[in-house]
Amino acid sequence: MLNQLLGGMDVLAWGSITTNNALNALTSALQRLCGVQVNYLQLPADLALQIEPSQVGTIVGTLTDLLLPRIALEQGIGLTKAAGILGDREDYPDFEHNSGYRIELKGAFRDNPHVPMKRPPTPREPSARLTQKVTVKNVDPDRDALLILVYELRPTWNDPSLLSPTIVDLGLFPVIECINARDHRMISGGGRWFGNYETPTILSKAGKRAVVGGVSLNSNGYGRKESEGYHFNEDTNFGKLKRIPYRPLQEFLKRAGCQFSATGSYPVPWSMSKQDQEFALALDMTAENGGDSLADPSI
């Protein structure tokens, strides 16, 4: 019934996207994207020493979102732009696949060590996110997948003096698992939703003091600044990929060269190796000094 209400297909080619069978099959169907150069954008190689990596991430992310249906058509992959169900500038979801699944796209720009270019001095937390507009109200648990495309600048096949973004890896995850993990992190940290899944919040400093002091939290409203004195403040970092404690997603972010979380509590407590935990902490400590990203999910 939900598929019909959203204008989707009644039959999914490989069953629910929450199963390994469907994830593996859809990943295989999209695998042809790996190795594709987005030749619609070509940068002179000598400018790579001047452009900021974050600028590349923003430009490539926007361009890929626009051109992916055309690229998919060229590669024989059944992706089309989705009509979207939110009615906003950034609709959800981004794409539909001819197997019946819907796809939300995020991109990760990765530094290519073999191309002379301006290097980011430090990593930073991935900026792409599953925002508060993506909730249990509009996610179809069986159909919706999160697709992360990892790309880097490489010399074009025909002219090494030009650089084009090249897709080098992809990861696919059930959106319902990602948003459940996202919301679990918020709630287990003392935060809560206000409205009907409208505004995510975290405990303010005043709220934390109230908890320590055994005082009941005031949930009649929320603030945006600590100075307002509310027990809850709007979470301005809500949904950032590194803060979604879904283990398969975090392992992929580690592989992609992004900041990642090495521990989590959804759906049960989990942790990566001690070495991975130390590496994740080192990335976090380095990023506190500011700077650009090693890999910047930017769509």
CSV table of N, CA and C in Angstrom, one decimal, residues 67-224:
chain,number,residue,atom,x,y,z
A,67,LEU,N,23.8,15.0,-13.0
A,67,LEU,CA,24.1,14.2,-14.2
A,67,LEU,C,24.1,12.7,-14.0
A,68,LEU,N,23.8,12.2,-12.8
A,68,LEU,CA,23.9,10.8,-12.6
A,68,LEU,C,22.9,10.0,-13.4
A,69,PRO,N,21.6,10.5,-13.7
A,69,PRO,CA,20.8,9.8,-14.6
A,69,PRO,C,21.3,9.7,-16.0
A,70,ARG,N,22.0,10.7,-16.5
A,70,ARG,CA,22.6,10.6,-17.8
A,70,ARG,C,23.8,9.6,-17.8
A,71,ILE,N,24.6,9.7,-16.7
A,71,ILE,CA,25.7,8.8,-16.6
A,71,ILE,C,25.2,7.3,-16.5
A,72,ALA,N,24.1,7.1,-15.8
A,72,ALA,CA,23.5,5.8,-15.6
A,72,ALA,C,23.0,5.3,-17.0
A,73,LEU,N,22.4,6.2,-17.7
A,73,LEU,CA,21.9,5.8,-19.1
A,73,LEU,C,23.1,5.4,-20.0
A,74,GLU,N,24.2,6.1,-19.9
A,74,GLU,CA,25.3,5.8,-20.7
A,74,GLU,C,25.9,4.4,-20.3
A,75,GLN,N,25.8,4.1,-19.1
A,75,GLN,CA,26.4,2.9,-18.6
A,75,GLN,C,25.4,1.7,-18.5
A,76,GLY,N,24.2,2.0,-19.0
A,76,GLY,CA,23.2,0.9,-19.0
A,76,GLY,C,22.7,0.6,-17.6
A,77,ILE,N,22.7,1.6,-16.7
A,77,ILE,CA,22.2,1.4,-15.3
A,77,ILE,C,20.9,2.1,-15.2
A,78,GLY,N,19.9,1.4,-14.7
A,78,GLY,CA,18.5,1.9,-14.7
A,78,GLY,C,18.2,2.9,-13.6
A,79,LEU,N,18.9,4.0,-13.5
A,79,LEU,CA,18.6,5.0,-12.5
A,79,LEU,C,17.9,6.2,-13.2
A,80,THR,N,16.9,6.7,-12.6
A,80,THR,CA,16.2,7.9,-13.1
A,80,THR,C,16.0,8.8,-11.9
A,81,LYS,N,15.8,10.1,-12.2
A,81,LYS,CA,15.6,11.1,-11.2
A,81,LYS,C,14.2,10.9,-10.6
A,82,ALA,N,14.1,10.8,-9.3
A,82,ALA,CA,12.8,10.6,-8.6
A,82,ALA,C,12.0,11.9,-8.6
A,83,ALA,N,10.7,11.8,-8.5
A,83,ALA,CA,9.9,13.0,-8.4
A,83,ALA,C,10.0,13.7,-7.1
A,84,GLY,N,10.4,12.9,-6.1
A,84,GLY,CA,10.5,13.5,-4.7
A,84,GLY,C,9.2,13.6,-4.1
A,85,ILE,N,9.1,13.5,-2.8
A,85,ILE,CA,7.9,13.5,-2.0
A,85,ILE,C,7.8,14.6,-1.0
A,86,LEU,N,8.9,15.4,-0.9
A,86,LEU,CA,8.9,16.5,0.1
A,86,LEU,C,8.4,17.8,-0.4
A,87,GLY,N,8.6,18.1,-1.7
A,87,GLY,CA,8.2,19.3,-2.3
A,87,GLY,C,9.1,20.5,-2.0
A,88,ASP,N,10.3,20.2,-1.5
A,88,ASP,CA,11.2,21.2,-1.2
A,88,ASP,C,12.3,21.3,-2.2
A,89,ARG,N,13.2,22.3,-2.0
A,89,ARG,CA,14.3,22.4,-3.0
A,89,ARG,C,15.2,21.2,-3.1
A,90,GLU,N,15.4,20.5,-1.9
A,90,GLU,CA,16.1,19.2,-1.9
A,90,GLU,C,15.1,18.1,-1.6
A,91,ASP,N,14.5,17.5,-2.6
A,91,ASP,CA,13.5,16.5,-2.4
A,91,ASP,C,14.2,15.2,-1.9
A,92,TYR,N,13.3,14.4,-1.4
A,92,TYR,CA,13.7,13.0,-1.0
A,92,TYR,C,12.7,12.0,-1.6
A,93,PRO,N,13.2,10.9,-2.2
A,93,PRO,CA,14.6,10.6,-2.4
A,93,PRO,C,15.1,11.2,-3.7
A,94,ASP,N,16.4,10.9,-4.0
A,94,ASP,CA,17.0,11.5,-5.2
A,94,ASP,C,16.7,10.8,-6.4
A,95,PHE,N,16.7,9.4,-6.4
A,95,PHE,CA,16.6,8.6,-7.6
A,95,PHE,C,15.8,7.4,-7.4
A,96,GLU,N,15.4,6.8,-8.5
A,96,GLU,CA,14.7,5.5,-8.5
A,96,GLU,C,15.4,4.6,-9.4
A,97,HIS,N,15.5,3.3,-9.1
A,97,HIS,CA,16.1,2.3,-9.9
A,97,HIS,C,15.0,1.4,-10.5
A,98,ASN,N,15.3,0.9,-11.7
A,98,ASN,CA,14.3,0.1,-12.4
A,98,ASN,C,13.9,-1.2,-11.7
A,99,SER,N,14.7,-1.6,-10.7
A,99,SER,CA,14.3,-2.8,-9.9
A,99,SER,C,13.3,-2.5,-8.9
A,100,GLY,N,12.9,-1.2,-8.7
A,100,GLY,CA,11.8,-0.9,-7.8
A,100,GLY,C,12.3,-0.1,-6.5
A,101,TYR,N,13.6,0.0,-6.4
A,101,TYR,CA,14.1,0.7,-5.2
A,101,TYR,C,14.3,2.2,-5.4
A,102,ARG,N,14.3,2.9,-4.3
A,102,ARG,CA,14.6,4.3,-4.3
A,102,ARG,C,15.9,4.6,-3.6
A,103,ILE,N,16.6,5.6,-4.2
A,103,ILE,CA,18.0,5.8,-3.7
A,103,ILE,C,18.2,7.3,-3.3
A,104,GLU,N,18.8,7.5,-2.2
A,104,GLU,CA,19.2,8.8,-1.7
A,104,GLU,C,20.8,8.8,-1.9
A,105,LEU,N,21.3,9.8,-2.6
A,105,LEU,CA,22.7,9.9,-2.9
A,105,LEU,C,23.5,10.9,-2.0
A,106,LYS,N,24.6,10.4,-1.6
A,106,LYS,CA,25.6,11.2,-1.0
A,106,LYS,C,27.0,11.0,-1.7
A,107,GLY,N,27.8,12.0,-1.7
A,107,GLY,CA,29.1,11.8,-2.4
A,107,GLY,C,30.2,12.1,-1.5
A,108,ALA,N,31.3,11.4,-1.7
A,108,ALA,CA,32.5,11.6,-0.9
A,108,ALA,C,33.7,11.9,-1.8
A,109,PHE,N,34.2,13.1,-1.7
A,109,PHE,CA,35.4,13.5,-2.5
A,109,PHE,C,36.7,13.1,-1.7
A,110,ARG,N,37.5,12.3,-2.3
A,110,ARG,CA,38.7,11.7,-1.7
A,110,ARG,C,40.0,12.3,-2.4
A,111,ASP,N,40.9,12.7,-1.6
A,111,ASP,CA,42.2,13.2,-2.1
A,111,ASP,C,42.9,12.1,-2.8
A,112,ASN,N,43.5,12.4,-4.0
A,112,ASN,CA,44.2,11.5,-4.8
A,112,ASN,C,45.7,11.8,-4.6
A,113,PRO,N,46.5,10.9,-3.9
A,113,PRO,CA,47.9,11.2,-3.7
A,113,PRO,C,48.8,11.2,-4.9
A,114,HIS,N,48.3,10.7,-6.0
A,114,HIS,CA,49.1,10.6,-7.2
A,114,HIS,C,48.9,11.9,-8.1
A,115,VAL,N,48.1,12.8,-7.7
A,115,VAL,CA,47.8,14.0,-8.5
A,115,VAL,C,48.3,15.2,-7.7
A,116,PRO,N,49.3,16.0,-8.2
A,116,PRO,CA,49.7,17.2,-7.5
A,116,PRO,C,48.5,18.2,-7.4
A,117,MET,N,48.2,18.4,-6.1
A,117,MET,CA,47.1,19.3,-5.8
A,117,MET,C,47.2,19.9,-4.4
A,118,LYS,N,46.4,20.9,-4.1
A,118,LYS,CA,46.4,21.4,-2.8
A,118,LYS,C,45.9,20.4,-1.8
A,119,ARG,N,46.7,20.2,-0.8
A,119,ARG,CA,46.3,19.1,0.2
A,119,ARG,C,45.7,19.7,1.4
A,120,PRO,N,44.6,19.0,1.9
A,120,PRO,CA,44.0,19.5,3.1
A,120,PRO,C,44.9,19.2,4.3
A,121,PRO,N,45.1,20.2,5.2
A,121,PRO,CA,46.1,20.1,6.3
A,121,PRO,C,45.5,19.1,7.4
A,122,THR,N,44.2,19.0,7.5
A,122,THR,CA,43.6,18.1,8.5
A,122,THR,C,42.3,17.6,8.0
A,123,PRO,N,41.9,16.4,8.5
A,123,PRO,CA,40.6,15.9,8.2
A,123,PRO,C,39.5,16.7,8.9
A,124,ARG,N,38.3,16.7,8.4
A,124,ARG,CA,37.2,17.2,9.2
A,124,ARG,C,36.0,16.3,9.1
A,125,GLU,N,35.0,16.5,9.9
A,125,GLU,CA,33.9,15.6,9.9
A,125,GLU,C,33.1,15.7,8.6
A,126,PRO,N,32.7,14.6,8.0
A,126,PRO,CA,32.0,14.6,6.7
A,126,PRO,C,30.7,15.5,6.9
A,127,SER,N,30.5,16.4,5.9
A,127,SER,CA,29.5,17.4,6.0
A,127,SER,C,28.1,16.9,5.5
A,128,ALA,N,28.1,15.8,4.6
A,128,ALA,CA,26.8,15.3,4.1
A,128,ALA,C,26.0,14.7,5.3
A,129,ARG,N,24.7,14.7,5.2
A,129,ARG,CA,23.9,14.2,6.3
A,129,ARG,C,22.6,13.7,5.8
A,130,LEU,N,22.0,12.9,6.6
A,130,LEU,CA,20.6,12.5,6.5
A,130,LEU,C,19.8,13.5,7.4
A,131,THR,N,19.2,14.5,6.9
A,131,THR,CA,18.7,15.6,7.7
A,131,THR,C,17.4,15.2,8.4
A,132,GLN,N,16.8,16.1,9.2
A,132,GLN,CA,15.6,15.9,9.9
A,132,GLN,C,14.4,15.8,8.9
A,133,LYS,N,14.6,16.1,7.7
A,133,LYS,CA,13.5,16.0,6.7
A,133,LYS,C,13.3,14.5,6.3
A,134,VAL,N,14.3,13.7,6.6
A,134,VAL,CA,14.2,12.2,6.3
A,134,VAL,C,13.9,11.5,7.6
A,135,THR,N,12.7,11.0,7.7
A,135,THR,CA,12.3,10.4,9.0
A,135,THR,C,11.4,9.2,8.7
A,136,VAL,N,11.0,8.5,9.7
A,136,VAL,CA,10.1,7.4,9.6
A,136,VAL,C,8.8,7.8,8.9
A,137,LYS,N,8.5,9.1,8.8
A,137,LYS,CA,7.3,9.5,8.1
A,137,LYS,C,7.3,9.3,6.6
A,138,ASN,N,8.5,9.5,6.0
A,138,ASN,CA,8.6,9.4,4.6
A,138,ASN,C,9.6,8.4,4.0
A,139,VAL,N,10.2,7.6,4.9
A,139,VAL,CA,11.1,6.5,4.4
A,139,VAL,C,10.3,5.3,4.3
A,140,ASP,N,10.5,4.6,3.1
A,140,ASP,CA,9.9,3.3,2.9
A,140,ASP,C,10.9,2.3,3.3
A,141,PRO,N,10.7,1.6,4.4
A,141,PRO,CA,11.8,0.7,4.9
A,141,PRO,C,12.2,-0.4,3.9
A,142,ASP,N,11.4,-0.8,3.1
A,142,ASP,CA,11.7,-1.9,2.1
A,142,ASP,C,12.4,-1.4,0.9
A,143,ARG,N,12.1,-0.2,0.5
A,143,ARG,CA,12.6,0.3,-0.8
A,143,ARG,C,13.8,1.2,-0.8
A,144,ASP,N,14.0,1.9,0.3
A,144,ASP,CA,14.9,3.1,0.3
A,144,ASP,C,16.3,2.7,0.7
A,145,ALA,N,17.3,3.1,-0.2
A,145,ALA,CA,18.7,2.8,0.1
A,145,ALA,C,19.5,4.1,0.0
A,146,LEU,N,20.5,4.2,0.9
A,146,LEU,CA,21.5,5.3,0.9
A,146,LEU,C,22.7,4.8,0.0
A,147,LEU,N,23.0,5.6,-1.0
A,147,LEU,CA,24.1,5.3,-1.9
A,147,LEU,C,25.2,6.4,-1.7
A,148,ILE,N,26.4,6.0,-1.3
A,148,ILE,CA,27.5,6.9,-1.2
A,148,ILE,C,28.5,6.6,-2.3
A,149,LEU,N,28.8,7.6,-3.1
A,149,LEU,CA,29.7,7.5,-4.2
A,149,LEU,C,31.0,8.1,-3.7
A,150,VAL,N,32.1,7.4,-3.8
A,150,VAL,CA,33.5,8.0,-3.5
A,150,VAL,C,34.1,8.3,-4.8
A,151,TYR,N,34.6,9.5,-4.9
A,151,TYR,CA,35.3,9.9,-6.2
A,151,TYR,C,36.5,10.7,-5.9
A,152,GLU,N,37.5,10.8,-6.8
A,152,GLU,CA,38.7,11.5,-6.7
A,152,GLU,C,39.0,12.1,-8.1
A,153,LEU,N,39.9,13.1,-8.1
A,153,LEU,CA,40.3,13.7,-9.4
A,153,LEU,C,41.4,12.8,-10.0
A,154,ARG,N,41.2,12.5,-11.3
A,154,ARG,CA,42.2,11.7,-12.0
A,154,ARG,C,42.4,12.3,-13.4
A,155,PRO,N,43.6,12.2,-14.0
A,155,PRO,CA,43.8,12.6,-15.4
A,155,PRO,C,42.7,12.0,-16.3
A,156,THR,N,42.2,12.8,-17.2
A,156,THR,CA,41.3,12.2,-18.2
A,156,THR,C,42.0,11.2,-19.1
A,157,TRP,N,41.2,10.3,-19.6
A,157,TRP,CA,41.7,9.2,-20.4
A,157,TRP,C,42.5,9.8,-21.7
A,158,ASN,N,42.0,10.8,-22.2
A,158,ASN,CA,42.5,11.3,-23.5
A,158,ASN,C,43.5,12.5,-23.4
A,159,ASP,N,43.5,13.1,-22.2
A,159,ASP,CA,44.4,14.3,-22.0
A,159,ASP,C,44.8,14.4,-20.6
A,160,PRO,N,46.1,14.0,-20.3
A,160,PRO,CA,46.6,14.0,-18.9
A,160,PRO,C,46.7,15.4,-18.3
A,161,SER,N,46.6,16.4,-19.1
A,161,SER,CA,46.7,17.8,-18.6
A,161,SER,C,45.4,18.2,-18.0
A,162,LEU,N,44.3,17.4,-18.1
A,162,LEU,CA,43.0,17.7,-17.6
A,162,LEU,C,42.7,16.7,-16.5
A,163,LEU,N,42.0,17.2,-15.5
A,163,LEU,CA,41.5,16.3,-14.4
A,163,LEU,C,40.0,16.2,-14.4
A,164,SER,N,39.5,15.0,-14.2
A,164,SER,CA,38.0,14.8,-14.1
A,164,SER,C,37.7,14.0,-12.8
A,165,PRO,N,36.6,14.2,-12.2
A,165,PRO,CA,36.2,13.4,-11.1
A,165,PRO,C,36.0,11.9,-11.6
A,166,THR,N,36.5,11.0,-10.9
A,166,THR,CA,36.3,9.6,-11.2
A,166,THR,C,35.8,8.8,-10.0
A,167,ILE,N,34.7,8.1,-10.2
A,167,ILE,CA,34.1,7.3,-9.2
A,167,ILE,C,34.9,6.1,-8.9
A,168,VAL,N,35.4,5.9,-7.7
A,168,VAL,CA,36.3,4.8,-7.3
A,168,VAL,C,35.7,3.8,-6.4
A,169,ASP,N,34.6,4.1,-5.8
A,169,ASP,CA,34.0,3.1,-4.8
A,169,ASP,C,32.6,3.6,-4.6
A,170,LEU,N,31.8,2.6,-4.1
A,170,LEU,CA,30.4,2.9,-3.7
A,170,LEU,C,30.0,2.0,-2.5
A,171,GLY,N,29.1,2.6,-1.7
A,171,GLY,CA,28.5,1.8,-0.6
A,171,GLY,C,27.0,2.0,-0.6
A,172,LEU,N,26.3,1.0,-0.2
A,172,LEU,CA,24.8,1.0,-0.2
A,172,LEU,C,24.3,0.5,1.1
A,173,PHE,N,23.3,1.2,1.7
A,173,PHE,CA,22.9,0.9,3.0
A,173,PHE,C,21.4,1.2,3.1
A,174,PRO,N,20.6,0.4,3.9
A,174,PRO,CA,19.2,0.7,4.1
A,174,PRO,C,19.0,2.0,4.8
A,175,VAL,N,18.2,2.9,4.2
A,175,VAL,CA,18.0,4.2,4.9
A,175,VAL,C,17.3,4.0,6.2
A,176,ILE,N,16.4,3.1,6.4
A,176,ILE,CA,15.7,2.9,7.6
A,176,ILE,C,16.7,2.5,8.8
A,177,GLU,N,17.7,1.7,8.5
A,177,GLU,CA,18.7,1.4,9.5
A,177,GLU,C,19.5,2.6,9.9
A,178,CYS,N,19.8,3.5,8.9
A,178,CYS,CA,20.6,4.7,9.1
A,178,CYS,C,19.8,5.7,10.0
A,179,ILE,N,18.6,5.9,9.7
A,179,ILE,CA,17.8,6.9,10.5
A,179,ILE,C,17.4,6.3,11.8
A,180,ASN,N,17.2,5.0,12.0
A,180,ASN,CA,17.0,4.4,13.3
A,180,ASN,C,18.2,4.6,14.2
A,181,ALA,N,19.4,4.4,13.6
A,181,ALA,CA,20.7,4.5,14.3
A,181,ALA,C,20.9,6.0,14.7
A,182,ARG,N,20.6,6.9,13.7
A,182,ARG,CA,20.7,8.3,14.0
A,182,ARG,C,19.8,8.8,15.1
A,183,ASP,N,18.6,8.4,15.1
A,183,ASP,CA,17.6,8.8,16.1
A,183,ASP,C,18.0,8.1,17.5
A,184,HIS,N,18.4,6.9,17.4
A,184,HIS,CA,18.8,6.2,18.7
A,184,HIS,C,20.0,6.9,19.4
A,185,ARG,N,20.9,7.4,18.6
A,185,ARG,CA,22.0,8.2,19.2
A,185,ARG,C,21.5,9.5,19.8
A,186,MET,N,20.6,10.2,19.2
A,186,MET,CA,20.0,11.4,19.8
A,186,MET,C,19.3,11.1,21.1
A,187,ILE,N,18.4,10.1,21.1
A,187,ILE,CA,17.6,9.8,22.2
A,187,ILE,C,18.4,9.2,23.4
A,188,SER,N,19.4,8.3,23.1
A,188,SER,CA,20.2,7.8,24.1
A,188,SER,C,21.1,8.8,24.8
A,189,GLY,N,21.4,9.9,24.1
A,189,GLY,CA,22.2,11.0,24.6
A,189,GLY,C,21.3,12.0,25.3
A,190,GLY,N,20.1,11.8,25.5
A,190,GLY,CA,19.2,12.7,26.2
A,190,GLY,C,18.4,13.6,25.4
A,191,GLY,N,18.6,13.6,24.1
A,191,GLY,CA,17.8,14.5,23.2
A,191,GLY,C,16.5,13.9,22.8
A,192,ARG,N,15.7,14.6,22.0
A,192,ARG,CA,14.4,14.2,21.7
A,192,ARG,C,13.9,15.0,20.5
A,193,TRP,N,12.9,14.4,19.8
A,193,TRP,CA,12.2,15.2,18.7
A,193,TRP,C,11.1,16.1,19.3
A,194,PHE,N,11.0,17.3,18.7
A,194,PHE,CA,9.9,18.2,19.0
A,194,PHE,C,9.0,18.2,17.8
A,195,GLY,N,7.7,18.3,18.1
A,195,GLY,CA,6.7,18.2,17.0
A,195,GLY,C,6.7,16.8,16.4
A,196,ASN,N,6.0,16.6,15.3
A,196,ASN,CA,5.9,15.3,14.7
A,196,ASN,C,7.1,15.1,13.8
A,197,TYR,N,8.2,14.7,14.5
A,197,TYR,CA,9.5,14.5,13.8
A,197,TYR,C,9.9,15.7,13.0
A,198,GLU,N,9.8,16.9,13.7
A,198,GLU,CA,10.1,18.1,13.0
A,198,GLU,C,11.5,18.7,13.4
A,199,THR,N,11.8,18.7,14.7
A,199,THR,CA,13.0,19.4,15.2
A,199,THR,C,13.8,18.4,16.1
A,200,PRO,N,15.0,18.0,15.7
A,200,PRO,CA,15.8,17.1,16.6
A,200,PRO,C,16.5,18.0,17.6
A,201,THR,N,16.7,17.6,18.9
A,201,THR,CA,17.3,18.4,19.9
A,201,THR,C,18.3,17.6,20.7
A,202,ILE,N,19.2,18.3,21.3
A,202,ILE,CA,20.1,17.6,22.3
A,202,ILE,C,20.0,18.4,23.6
A,203,LEU,N,20.5,17.8,24.7
A,203,LEU,CA,20.5,18.4,26.0
A,203,LEU,C,21.4,19.6,25.9
A,204,SER,N,20.9,20.8,26.4
A,204,SER,CA,21.7,22.0,26.6
A,204,SER,C,22.5,21.8,27.8
A,205,LYS,N,23.4,22.8,28.1
A,205,LYS,CA,24.2,22.8,29.3
A,205,LYS,C,23.3,22.8,30.5
A,206,ALA,N,22.2,23.7,30.4
A,206,ALA,CA,21.2,23.8,31.5
A,206,ALA,C,20.5,22.5,31.7
A,207,GLY,N,20.2,21.8,30.6
A,207,GLY,CA,19.5,20.5,30.7
A,207,GLY,C,20.4,19.4,31.3
A,208,LYS,N,21.7,19.4,31.0
A,208,LYS,CA,22.6,18.5,31.6
A,208,LYS,C,22.8,18.8,33.1
A,209,ARG,N,22.8,20.0,33.5
A,209,ARG,CA,22.8,20.4,34.9
A,209,ARG,C,21.6,19.9,35.6
A,210,ALA,N,20.4,20.0,34.9
A,210,ALA,CA,19.2,19.5,35.5
A,210,ALA,C,19.2,18.0,35.8
A,211,VAL,N,19.7,17.3,34.8
A,211,VAL,CA,19.8,15.8,34.9
A,211,VAL,C,20.7,15.5,36.1
A,212,VAL,N,21.8,16.1,36.2
A,212,VAL,CA,22.8,15.8,37.3
A,212,VAL,C,22.1,16.1,38.6
A,213,GLY,N,21.4,17.2,38.7
A,213,GLY,CA,20.7,17.7,39.9
A,213,GLY,C,19.4,17.0,40.2
A,214,GLY,N,19.0,16.0,39.4
A,214,GLY,CA,17.8,15.3,39.6
A,214,GLY,C,16.5,16.2,39.4
A,215,VAL,N,16.6,17.2,38.6
A,215,VAL,CA,15.5,18.1,38.3
A,215,VAL,C,14.8,17.6,37.0
A,216,SER,N,13.5,17.6,37.0
A,216,SER,CA,12.8,17.2,35.8
A,216,SER,C,13.0,18.2,34.7
A,217,LEU,N,13.2,17.6,33.5
A,217,LEU,CA,13.5,18.4,32.3
A,217,LEU,C,12.2,19.1,31.8
A,218,ASN,N,12.3,20.3,31.4
A,218,ASN,CA,11.2,21.1,30.8
A,218,ASN,C,11.2,20.8,29.3
A,219,SER,N,10.2,20.1,28.8
A,219,SER,CA,10.1,19.8,27.4
A,219,SER,C,9.0,20.6,26.7
A,220,ASN,N,8.7,21.8,27.3
A,220,ASN,CA,7.7,22.7,26.7
A,220,ASN,C,8.2,23.5,25.5
A,221,GLY,N,9.5,23.5,25.3
A,221,GLY,CA,10.1,24.2,24.2
A,221,GLY,C,11.6,23.9,24.1
A,222,TYR,N,12.2,24.5,23.1
A,222,TYR,CA,13.7,24.3,22.9
A,222,TYR,C,14.3,25.6,22.4
A,223,GLY,N,15.6,25.7,22.5
A,223,GLY,CA,16.3,26.9,22.1
A,223,GLY,C,17.3,26.6,21.0
A,224,ARG,N,17.9,27.7,20.5
A,224,ARG,CA,19.0,27.5,19.5
A,224,ARG,C,20.3,28.0,20.1
